[in-house]
XYZ file of C-alpha atoms in Angstrom:
661
model
C -18.380 -84.690 -32.171
C -20.764 -81.810 -31.752
C -17.950 -79.333 -32.439
C -17.002 -81.184 -35.655
C -20.600 -81.135 -36.888
C -20.914 -77.419 -36.178
C -17.641 -76.716 -37.964
C -18.758 -78.771 -40.967
C -22.020 -76.804 -41.151
C -20.185 -73.485 -40.973
C -17.798 -74.498 -43.774
C -20.727 -75.693 -45.905
C -22.550 -72.403 -45.327
C -19.514 -70.338 -46.313
C -18.983 -72.385 -49.476
C -22.639 -72.022 -50.442
C -22.451 -68.271 -49.806
C -19.359 -67.890 -51.980
C -20.890 -69.966 -54.779
C -24.056 -67.887 -54.806
C -22.369 -64.468 -54.673
C -22.612 -63.825 -58.463
C -26.371 -64.327 -58.231
C -26.876 -61.681 -55.551
C -28.270 -58.306 -56.616
C -25.875 -55.343 -56.732
C -25.220 -53.720 -53.382
C -27.300 -50.669 -52.643
C -25.624 -47.293 -52.956
C -24.450 -45.988 -49.612
C -27.111 -43.739 -48.110
C -24.626 -40.913 -47.852
C -24.257 -40.846 -51.653
C -27.710 -41.803 -52.877
C -28.793 -38.313 -54.006
C -25.533 -37.182 -55.560
C -25.999 -36.756 -59.274
C -29.787 -36.453 -59.048
C -31.871 -33.432 -60.025
C -35.015 -32.866 -57.989
C -38.440 -31.437 -58.764
C -40.179 -30.118 -55.643
C -43.926 -30.721 -55.548
C -46.386 -29.080 -53.164
C -48.972 -31.800 -53.602
C -52.131 -29.795 -52.864
C -51.084 -27.208 -55.483
C -50.040 -29.605 -58.234
C -52.906 -31.497 -59.876
C -56.282 -32.875 -58.734
C -56.336 -36.437 -60.021
C -59.070 -37.717 -57.685
C -61.915 -35.430 -56.664
C -63.309 -37.979 -54.205
C -60.557 -37.249 -51.682
C -61.010 -33.470 -51.685
C -61.755 -31.718 -48.417
C -65.341 -30.565 -48.060
C -67.065 -27.522 -46.648
C -65.210 -24.409 -45.554
C -61.767 -26.036 -45.687
C -61.797 -26.212 -49.497
C -61.602 -23.439 -52.083
C -60.995 -23.442 -55.825
C -60.183 -19.787 -56.450
C -56.862 -18.048 -55.773
C -57.991 -14.449 -55.895
C -57.008 -13.290 -52.412
C -54.190 -13.992 -49.983
C -56.667 -15.799 -47.742
C -57.611 -18.173 -50.582
C -54.094 -19.589 -50.451
C -54.583 -20.961 -46.920
C -57.254 -23.460 -47.952
C -57.174 -26.911 -49.571
C -57.234 -26.851 -53.386
C -57.441 -30.534 -54.265
C -54.029 -31.666 -55.523
C -53.187 -35.264 -54.648
C -50.918 -38.256 -55.280
C -53.056 -39.419 -58.182
C -52.434 -36.030 -59.763
C -48.690 -36.632 -59.666
C -49.186 -40.060 -61.214
C -51.276 -38.474 -63.973
C -48.539 -35.926 -64.725
C -45.506 -38.159 -64.363
C -44.593 -37.783 -68.045
C -44.558 -33.983 -67.650
C -41.910 -34.356 -64.934
C -39.960 -37.108 -66.659
C -39.707 -35.218 -69.951
C -37.970 -32.350 -68.148
C -35.290 -34.851 -67.248
C -35.718 -34.883 -63.481
C -34.497 -37.988 -61.699
C -36.229 -37.385 -58.345
C -39.256 -35.663 -56.848
C -39.620 -34.189 -53.372
C -43.243 -34.266 -52.205
C -45.150 -32.681 -49.316
C -45.397 -34.510 -45.952
C -47.387 -37.730 -46.289
C -48.947 -37.987 -42.807
C -52.541 -37.036 -42.053
C -52.751 -33.288 -41.305
C -54.529 -31.091 -38.790
C -57.513 -29.668 -40.680
C -58.204 -26.563 -38.571
C -55.938 -24.736 -36.173
C -56.985 -23.879 -32.639
C -58.533 -20.360 -32.599
C -56.014 -17.501 -32.542
C -56.113 -14.584 -30.107
C -58.953 -12.991 -32.079
C -60.978 -16.214 -31.989
C -60.497 -16.959 -35.719
C -59.767 -20.487 -36.888
C -57.488 -20.911 -39.867
C -57.218 -24.020 -42.054
C -53.847 -25.719 -41.681
C -53.988 -28.913 -43.744
C -52.922 -28.124 -47.309
C -49.144 -28.040 -46.775
C -48.932 -31.009 -44.403
C -46.555 -29.595 -41.769
C -49.284 -29.386 -39.104
C -49.523 -33.110 -38.382
C -52.580 -34.778 -36.836
C -51.743 -38.473 -37.116
C -48.133 -39.393 -37.997
C -49.224 -43.005 -38.568
C -52.016 -42.381 -41.094
C -51.511 -41.514 -44.766
C -52.899 -38.117 -45.761
C -56.616 -38.560 -46.471
C -56.724 -35.535 -48.799
C -53.811 -36.741 -50.938
C -54.830 -40.400 -51.025
C -58.195 -41.661 -49.788
C -60.635 -41.316 -46.922
C -60.008 -44.995 -46.282
C -56.705 -45.316 -44.333
C -55.461 -48.454 -46.091
C -56.462 -47.222 -49.538
C -54.632 -43.976 -48.837
C -51.521 -45.859 -47.810
C -51.715 -47.983 -50.953
C -52.084 -44.907 -53.172
C -48.869 -43.513 -51.725
C -47.089 -46.770 -52.496
C -48.548 -46.716 -56.003
C -47.064 -43.259 -56.518
C -43.625 -44.485 -55.443
C -43.930 -47.562 -57.670
C -44.945 -45.502 -60.713
C -42.041 -43.120 -60.141
C -39.597 -46.001 -59.872
C -40.952 -47.505 -63.083
C -40.123 -44.186 -64.747
C -36.632 -43.951 -63.290
C -37.574 -41.303 -60.746
C -36.667 -41.443 -57.056
C -39.113 -40.226 -54.409
C -38.149 -38.011 -51.487
C -40.621 -37.748 -48.619
C -40.802 -34.522 -46.661
C -40.742 -35.762 -43.051
C -41.761 -33.796 -39.963
C -40.090 -35.277 -36.863
C -39.742 -32.065 -34.867
C -43.398 -31.352 -34.115
C -47.049 -32.147 -34.706
C -49.779 -29.547 -35.244
C -50.748 -26.753 -32.862
C -53.005 -28.227 -30.159
C -51.539 -27.513 -26.720
C -52.517 -24.387 -24.855
C -50.456 -22.847 -22.061
C -46.890 -23.701 -21.095
C -45.104 -25.691 -18.419
C -47.372 -27.387 -15.912
C -50.283 -25.415 -17.393
C -49.961 -27.080 -20.820
C -53.269 -28.707 -21.770
C -55.574 -29.600 -24.642
C -58.591 -27.391 -25.177
C -62.171 -28.529 -24.684
C -63.464 -25.559 -26.623
C -66.888 -25.516 -28.203
C -68.219 -23.744 -31.265
C -65.277 -24.854 -33.372
C -65.378 -25.542 -37.100
C -66.514 -28.934 -38.307
C -63.618 -31.351 -38.459
C -61.536 -29.596 -35.784
C -59.249 -32.036 -33.993
C -58.723 -31.008 -30.376
C -55.555 -33.070 -29.938
C -53.257 -35.218 -32.084
C -54.024 -38.885 -32.656
C -52.877 -41.383 -30.048
C -50.233 -42.005 -28.853
C -49.125 -38.460 -29.651
C -51.824 -36.923 -27.413
C -49.532 -37.188 -24.381
C -48.755 -33.755 -22.949
C -45.526 -35.003 -21.364
C -44.083 -35.822 -24.803
C -43.652 -32.117 -25.603
C -41.356 -29.387 -24.309
C -44.237 -26.986 -23.549
C -41.965 -23.929 -23.314
C -43.757 -21.605 -25.715
C -42.661 -20.226 -29.081
C -39.115 -19.682 -30.341
C -38.099 -16.041 -30.003
C -36.294 -15.439 -33.287
C -35.352 -11.932 -32.149
C -32.674 -13.447 -29.933
C -31.543 -16.258 -32.242
C -28.537 -14.297 -33.492
C -25.692 -14.292 -32.821
C -25.735 -18.053 -32.470
C -24.774 -19.285 -29.032
C -25.277 -22.572 -27.227
C -28.186 -20.921 -25.396
C -29.938 -19.628 -28.516
C -29.415 -22.954 -30.307
C -30.932 -24.776 -27.346
C -33.914 -22.426 -27.545
C -34.434 -23.495 -31.180
C -34.374 -27.111 -30.108
C -36.797 -26.994 -27.164
C -39.335 -24.297 -28.094
C -42.288 -24.353 -30.492
C -41.853 -23.333 -34.125
C -44.774 -21.017 -34.836
C -46.935 -22.650 -32.171
C -46.419 -26.207 -33.450
C -46.130 -28.579 -30.477
C -42.437 -29.424 -30.142
C -41.481 -33.064 -29.542
C -39.129 -33.664 -26.595
C -36.516 -36.076 -27.966
C -35.112 -36.615 -24.498
C -38.334 -38.541 -23.895
C -37.517 -41.998 -25.281
C -41.151 -42.960 -25.810
C -41.895 -39.797 -27.784
C -38.760 -40.118 -29.858
C -39.346 -43.799 -30.557
C -42.968 -43.281 -31.584
C -42.086 -40.448 -33.962
C -39.149 -42.267 -35.532
C -41.208 -45.441 -35.937
C -44.010 -43.561 -37.662
C -41.565 -42.147 -40.227
C -39.722 -45.440 -40.686
C -42.996 -47.203 -41.499
C -43.592 -44.974 -44.539
C -40.230 -45.923 -46.024
C -40.610 -49.597 -45.192
C -44.056 -49.789 -46.775
C -43.449 -47.709 -49.903
C -39.754 -48.093 -50.675
C -39.251 -44.320 -50.918
C -35.650 -43.290 -51.556
C -34.731 -40.327 -49.355
C -36.059 -37.784 -46.889
C -36.119 -34.025 -46.589
C -36.210 -33.208 -42.862
C -38.426 -30.268 -41.971
C -37.253 -27.756 -39.339
C -33.840 -29.418 -38.991
C -32.388 -26.424 -37.161
C -34.886 -27.134 -34.382
C -33.378 -30.589 -33.812
C -29.995 -31.700 -32.557
C -27.752 -32.954 -35.382
C -27.231 -36.176 -33.438
C -30.997 -36.831 -33.328
C -31.334 -36.302 -37.072
C -28.363 -38.576 -37.670
C -30.023 -41.254 -35.565
C -33.202 -40.875 -37.617
C -31.261 -41.089 -40.879
C -29.509 -44.255 -39.774
C -32.821 -45.758 -38.715
C -34.449 -44.938 -42.061
C -31.467 -46.236 -44.017
C -31.731 -43.520 -46.653
C -30.009 -40.233 -47.380
C -31.560 -37.136 -45.836
C -31.169 -33.418 -46.337
C -32.561 -30.932 -43.882
C -34.071 -27.494 -43.702
C -31.808 -25.236 -41.694
C -33.258 -21.844 -42.547
C -30.102 -19.843 -41.880
C -27.649 -17.902 -44.041
C -24.510 -18.676 -41.993
C -22.323 -21.511 -43.291
C -20.507 -21.702 -39.959
C -23.826 -22.539 -38.298
C -25.465 -24.950 -40.723
C -22.268 -26.969 -41.282
C -22.891 -28.624 -37.897
C -25.928 -30.376 -39.372
C -23.930 -31.813 -42.304
C -21.546 -34.747 -42.099
C -20.947 -38.291 -41.038
C -22.390 -37.649 -37.588
C -25.302 -35.514 -38.751
C -27.231 -35.421 -42.039
C -26.046 -36.414 -45.481
C -26.755 -32.923 -46.794
C -28.664 -29.718 -46.206
C -30.756 -27.257 -48.172
C -28.138 -24.648 -49.057
C -29.750 -21.459 -47.770
C -26.495 -19.438 -47.722
C -25.880 -20.176 -51.414
C -29.565 -19.527 -52.163
C -29.259 -16.007 -50.727
C -26.085 -15.411 -52.733
C -27.902 -16.508 -55.905
C -30.755 -14.086 -55.242
C -28.318 -11.262 -54.473
C -26.068 -11.843 -57.474
C -28.427 -13.149 -60.144
C -31.776 -11.532 -59.307
C -30.464 -8.210 -57.987
C -27.277 -8.078 -60.073
C -25.026 -7.373 -57.098
C -21.245 -7.688 -57.051
C -20.059 -11.283 -57.520
C -16.785 -10.195 -55.942
C -18.221 -8.665 -52.769
C -16.766 -10.411 -49.731
C -18.429 -8.085 -47.216
C -21.903 -9.580 -47.701
C -23.525 -12.740 -49.020
C -22.208 -13.246 -52.548
C -21.174 -16.224 -54.631
C -17.522 -15.690 -53.848
C -18.017 -15.242 -50.105
C -20.219 -18.347 -49.764
C -18.323 -20.676 -52.102
C -15.086 -19.754 -50.334
C -16.471 -21.595 -47.298
C -17.224 -24.839 -49.147
C -14.387 -26.619 -47.345
C -16.522 -26.564 -44.182
C -18.799 -29.242 -45.676
C -15.895 -31.647 -46.160
C -16.717 -34.714 -48.228
C -20.434 -33.832 -48.213
C -20.139 -30.776 -50.454
C -21.990 -32.379 -53.371
C -24.736 -33.478 -50.957
C -25.739 -29.853 -50.403
C -29.095 -29.238 -52.096
C -29.119 -26.032 -54.117
C -32.157 -23.968 -55.104
C -33.224 -20.542 -56.355
C -36.561 -20.466 -54.491
C -38.999 -22.825 -52.787
C -42.361 -22.957 -51.024
C -41.088 -20.675 -48.227
C -39.414 -18.057 -50.429
C -40.560 -15.569 -53.039
C -40.527 -16.952 -56.540
C -37.173 -16.103 -58.116
C -38.854 -14.439 -61.085
C -40.531 -11.992 -58.727
C -37.197 -11.206 -57.057
C -35.757 -10.684 -60.554
C -38.489 -8.252 -61.576
C -39.914 -10.666 -64.143
C -36.639 -10.925 -66.094
C -36.573 -14.424 -67.622
C -32.925 -14.017 -68.680
C -32.006 -13.704 -65.003
C -34.102 -16.773 -64.212
C -32.308 -18.779 -66.891
C -28.930 -17.591 -65.650
C -29.706 -18.676 -62.075
C -31.066 -22.050 -63.180
C -27.979 -22.683 -65.285
C -25.855 -21.918 -62.251
C -27.500 -24.449 -59.912
C -27.458 -27.156 -62.592
C -23.723 -26.686 -63.220
C -22.398 -25.752 -59.766
C -21.501 -28.185 -56.977
C -24.394 -29.774 -55.117
C -27.719 -31.329 -56.042
C -30.226 -28.946 -57.698
C -33.895 -28.772 -56.728
C -36.482 -26.665 -58.587
C -39.893 -25.721 -57.210
C -42.902 -26.738 -59.311
C -44.038 -24.170 -61.857
C -40.686 -22.420 -62.236
C -40.621 -23.865 -65.751
C -43.794 -21.894 -66.555
C -42.138 -18.428 -66.275
C -44.403 -17.241 -63.505
C -43.469 -15.432 -60.304
C -45.659 -14.781 -57.291
C -49.294 -14.807 -58.395
C -49.872 -11.194 -57.357
C -46.633 -9.994 -58.962
C -45.328 -8.659 -55.663
C -42.784 -9.811 -53.128
C -43.781 -11.177 -49.734
C -41.916 -10.084 -46.613
C -40.783 -12.764 -44.186
C -41.858 -16.350 -44.814
C -43.482 -16.535 -48.240
C -46.446 -18.887 -47.870
C -49.335 -17.559 -49.938
C -48.970 -15.961 -53.386
C -45.874 -18.046 -54.179
C -47.782 -21.319 -53.664
C -50.112 -21.081 -56.640
C -51.755 -24.114 -58.207
C -50.588 -25.563 -61.502
C -54.242 -25.323 -62.586
C -56.043 -22.013 -62.049
C -59.789 -22.300 -61.450
C -62.643 -19.949 -60.723
C -64.631 -20.191 -57.486
C -66.872 -22.858 -59.047
C -64.010 -25.088 -60.115
C -64.024 -24.221 -63.811
C -60.523 -24.345 -65.285
C -59.239 -20.939 -66.358
C -55.651 -21.940 -67.229
C -53.287 -24.794 -66.574
C -49.535 -24.512 -66.210
C -48.364 -27.763 -67.745
C -47.062 -26.182 -70.946
C -44.102 -28.169 -72.276
C -43.248 -25.504 -74.865
C -41.993 -22.719 -72.591
C -38.359 -21.734 -73.036
C -37.674 -22.505 -69.376
C -39.155 -26.014 -69.587
C -36.869 -26.630 -72.572
C -33.860 -25.117 -70.807
C -34.323 -27.413 -67.807
C -34.578 -30.373 -70.161
C -31.269 -29.337 -71.752
C -29.553 -28.780 -68.411
C -30.669 -32.171 -67.136
C -29.383 -33.771 -70.344
C -26.017 -32.098 -69.796
C -25.804 -33.406 -66.239
C -26.474 -36.880 -67.538
C -23.878 -36.564 -70.292
C -21.084 -34.943 -68.284
C -20.260 -36.607 -64.997
C -18.206 -33.566 -63.978
C -21.375 -31.490 -63.586
C -22.558 -33.780 -60.794
C -19.391 -35.109 -59.205
C -16.542 -32.926 -60.413
C -14.404 -30.760 -58.157
C -15.403 -27.109 -58.469
C -12.587 -24.563 -58.733
C -12.970 -20.829 -59.148
C -11.393 -19.432 -62.330
C -12.453 -15.797 -62.364
C -14.387 -13.354 -60.273
C -15.076 -9.682 -60.893
C -17.978 -7.359 -60.237
C -20.260 -8.852 -62.890
C -18.504 -11.985 -64.193
C -17.953 -15.258 -62.371
C -16.398 -18.433 -63.768
C -15.459 -21.848 -62.443
C -14.440 -25.259 -63.692
C -15.852 -28.664 -62.748
C -13.296 -31.409 -63.233
C -13.244 -35.146 -62.633
C -9.964 -35.677 -60.810
C -10.287 -39.474 -60.698
C -12.389 -42.364 -61.979
C -13.125 -43.558 -65.493
C -13.826 -39.993 -66.668
C -10.738 -38.509 -65.019
C -9.763 -35.307 -66.781
C -13.271 -34.470 -67.997
C -13.665 -30.756 -67.397
C -16.426 -28.186 -67.891
C -15.831 -24.426 -67.796
C -18.851 -22.367 -66.738
C -19.011 -18.575 -66.927
C -21.782 -16.195 -65.817
C -22.532 -12.498 -66.321
C -25.107 -10.686 -64.177
C -25.547 -7.241 -65.711
C -26.996 -5.888 -68.939
C -23.660 -4.834 -70.417
C -21.116 -6.911 -72.294
C -17.975 -8.180 -70.602
C -14.893 -9.835 -72.086
C -12.519 -11.497 -69.655
C -9.291 -13.425 -70.207
C -8.712 -16.040 -67.524
C -6.172 -18.761 -66.898
C -7.003 -22.431 -67.159
C -6.631 -23.933 -63.693
C -3.250 -25.443 -62.838
C -5.042 -28.727 -62.068
C -6.461 -28.869 -65.589
C -5.272 -31.290 -68.261
C -6.669 -29.108 -71.076
C -3.650 -28.269 -73.184
C -2.766 -25.163 -75.135
C -4.313 -25.044 -78.590
C -7.422 -26.984 -77.537
C -10.714 -25.819 -79.019
C -13.570 -25.440 -76.535
C -17.192 -25.291 -77.639
C -20.167 -23.794 -75.819
C -22.610 -26.679 -75.358
C -25.514 -24.205 -75.510
C -24.333 -22.817 -78.874
C -22.171 -25.043 -81.123
C -21.090 -22.025 -83.174
C -19.475 -20.416 -80.123
C -15.915 -21.727 -79.905
C -12.778 -20.496 -78.166
C -9.174 -21.658 -78.284
C -6.860 -22.125 -75.345
C -3.880 -19.830 -75.871
C -0.283 -20.927 -75.723
C -0.017 -19.584 -72.166
C -3.149 -21.609 -71.264
C -5.685 -18.817 -71.118
C -9.174 -18.446 -72.550
C -11.023 -15.296 -73.487
C -14.769 -15.398 -72.876
C -17.274 -12.731 -73.931
C -20.627 -12.583 -72.151
C -23.589 -10.340 -72.825
C -26.299 -9.246 -70.393
C -27.466 -11.861 -67.838
C -26.195 -14.847 -69.766
C -23.967 -17.839 -69.172
C -21.763 -20.143 -71.207
C -20.727 -23.747 -70.645
C -17.580 -24.828 -72.473
C -16.280 -28.353 -73.058
C -13.485 -29.712 -75.192
C -14.698 -29.767 -78.803
C -14.522 -33.441 -79.749
C -15.403 -32.562 -83.348
C -12.522 -30.147 -83.800
C -9.765 -31.264 -86.119
C -6.589 -32.640 -84.630
C -4.133 -30.010 -83.488
C -0.440 -30.526 -84.044
C 2.302 -29.086 -81.826
C 4.495 -26.834 -83.938
C 7.708 -25.618 -82.303
C 9.108 -22.393 -83.727
C 12.775 -21.582 -83.096
C 13.614 -17.880 -83.438
C 17.342 -17.255 -83.708
C 19.281 -14.053 -83.149
C 16.377 -12.160 -81.588
C 18.150 -9.627 -79.391
C 15.841 -7.784 -77.027
C 15.872 -4.720 -74.841
C 15.009 -4.835 -71.139
C 11.348 -5.805 -70.679
C 10.867 -7.158 -74.197
C 9.735 -10.678 -75.054
C 9.341 -12.521 -78.326
C 5.940 -13.629 -79.627
C 4.582 -15.194 -82.815
C 1.769 -13.505 -84.734
C -0.083 -15.013 -87.670
C -3.187 -15.520 -89.770
C -5.064 -17.982 -87.523
C -6.782 -17.786 -84.165
C -3.989 -19.747 -82.498
C -1.551 -17.011 -83.584
C -3.831 -14.071 -82.802
C -5.154 -13.359 -86.316
C -2.522 -10.608 -86.660
C -3.682 -8.882 -83.459
C -0.562 -8.178 -81.351
C -2.672 -8.277 -78.195
C -3.529 -11.919 -78.910
C -0.147 -13.086 -80.148
C 1.106 -16.514 -79.102
C 3.767 -16.352 -76.453
C 5.894 -15.214 -74.845
C 8.551 -17.572 -76.144
C 11.018 -19.236 -73.831
C 14.669 -18.202 -74.009
C 16.872 -21.104 -72.908
C 19.948 -19.783 -74.723
C 19.901 -16.048 -75.442
C 19.347 -14.767 -78.093
C 17.615 -17.943 -79.209
C 13.902 -18.357 -78.416
C 11.496 -21.299 -78.607
C 7.721 -21.368 -78.728
C 5.344 -24.326 -79.207
C 1.892 -23.631 -80.607
C -0.973 -26.052 -81.326
C -2.444 -25.572 -84.804
C -5.008 -27.684 -86.735
C -3.399 -30.451 -88.772
C -2.807 -29.652 -92.446
C -3.424 -25.924 -92.074
C -1.225 -23.521 -94.057
C -0.189 -20.586 -91.931
C 1.552 -17.277 -92.440
C 3.343 -15.712 -89.502
C 6.029 -13.391 -88.176
C 7.885 -12.948 -84.933
C 7.421 -9.755 -82.956
C 9.024 -8.190 -79.908
C 6.660 -6.721 -77.350
C 7.078 -5.137 -73.927
C 4.680 -4.763 -70.992
C 3.438 -1.425 -72.310
C 2.285 -3.147 -75.514
C 4.901 -1.538 -77.782
C 5.542 -3.826 -80.768
C 8.519 -4.300 -83.085
C 7.798 -6.444 -86.138
C 10.193 -8.828 -87.759
C 11.266 -7.404 -91.137
C 10.747 -9.018 -94.496
C 7.898 -11.054 -95.949
C 5.553 -13.228 -93.938
C 6.862 -16.710 -93.217
C 4.677 -19.580 -94.410
C 4.359 -23.132 -93.197
C 2.015 -26.069 -93.723
C 1.246 -27.982 -90.545
C 1.798 -31.747 -90.948
C -1.143 -34.158 -90.802
C 0.237 -35.940 -87.759
C 3.138 -35.984 -85.360
C 4.804 -32.658 -84.645
C 6.216 -29.776 -86.627
C 9.381 -27.689 -86.365
C 10.157 -24.333 -87.965
C 13.460 -22.404 -87.778
C 13.562 -18.704 -88.536
C 16.085 -15.907 -88.118
C 15.207 -12.439 -86.829
């Protein structure tokens, strides 16, 4: 009897579940795919916009001016309210996601260095004081109000169709511990600056939760070995106290603190700081716990190394540092696209297979908060900046752009920074004097780069292939690189974009074959989406000729507005040829070379010598004049005698013409 009742209840439950299925909300996108197709705007919160002066740091820790390198190490007042205030500025550029600075409460002052000087360490958020408290300088001095402001930011972004990516810091807290091994301890120093925290907030003030082995020695990181990789995992990054993930309590407390931010706010994804200092399995465990996609920072230029952090048993994606370095080399410095002996586009993209199915989860960039501004690397050349931006918005992966790039400004001092760039490249979007008076703001929506980014984001929205298409190399030479992005399946199967780039000041004309995988047929007109007057035609042997001037790019798609093309088959009879000769058709339209023998349609096929056949695609209704020619590999031409032949292409169907040599 009991069994029958239980069975009846189970059947009733299943029936109710089935009946209510249409009312359930759509299933969430798998975490492993949730950032594909997005474009990301990276925000360093303290340097963005001060929307609430009541949460600003006080005393020595705060400065308005950015006149010296030292000025850049202090708090400047940007906050979450500032992002809310400027959400339309971001949205109008077409971004679909933002990546913001770490949200946990930071360490205000570092422990004195060897000279006894204390440096501020709060503005960037990577020196964590309390992983469980929302940043008081970005939100509010009241812990709950600060937490609520963060949620408000996420809610406002979602209302505007923008996802939010939290920068999370699981690998370490701030720099508090002194000594190593059994001598590791917290200082009881006196005479420290007001607001100095001597140890992280509980429960993270447990010395046994850290490795306590001293700093990473980057001089012995390469070549990568199991020993050097282990050193990255269990030593301090720049003095920051390194969490021991073999300690279950430490690991659990850190993961819980991060999980709580996502549970409370509904944020969409995470960027994992210092990923190379964590085991891929630990990051994967964190990602699964958070239930969102993550991409990590593995500051390394070797694909063979960073691939281990990408995949189904690691992270969804990774900041693509190898491709970043290739972009700087090839677009900023104008190096050889075709150089396989160093980091170049060809050498890095040739290793894309190592990322497997996660290739489009790689996050591409031209600079960030740790690197020189691209415009500085490019010597202030905005054409080079535009070329590089166009590349990351059209190439495989998910593009991220650092705040202010759209304002055509490099490092604030106009000079490059050696090593980690962490001062002059991190300028505020509002420049102030030492008293807080505004000198200039950098929220200009009229710059050519702001407009370019808007256009590129529109293109990614319009053409699925730019986000999800398979990328295939079409051409590579010293200063020209071209690829196609094609949808090989799905509702937009066959959609294809051809992207070409030139990285020197000269002019280059290259003729390249359409990929064998392409469904673009001969005679098709392609139009440059950046210039509707720039059109090219696919030749009868399925090639395109693209001309590029200095530091520019072109993006071609099938011209949907072009008139219908009709296949016209020309039969040439009695065309005897010498060894090495072929038969071509030359005429008065682009499809037939405009009487230029070098661009003639052909060669014709010869199924039954001396009869030849050639099919060309010509706009419907067009009247053409043409002749057959014989041409050999040396370019020597013999013209068919007599007057030009004429023919009017039919309005539909197909055409046939028979001529005698």
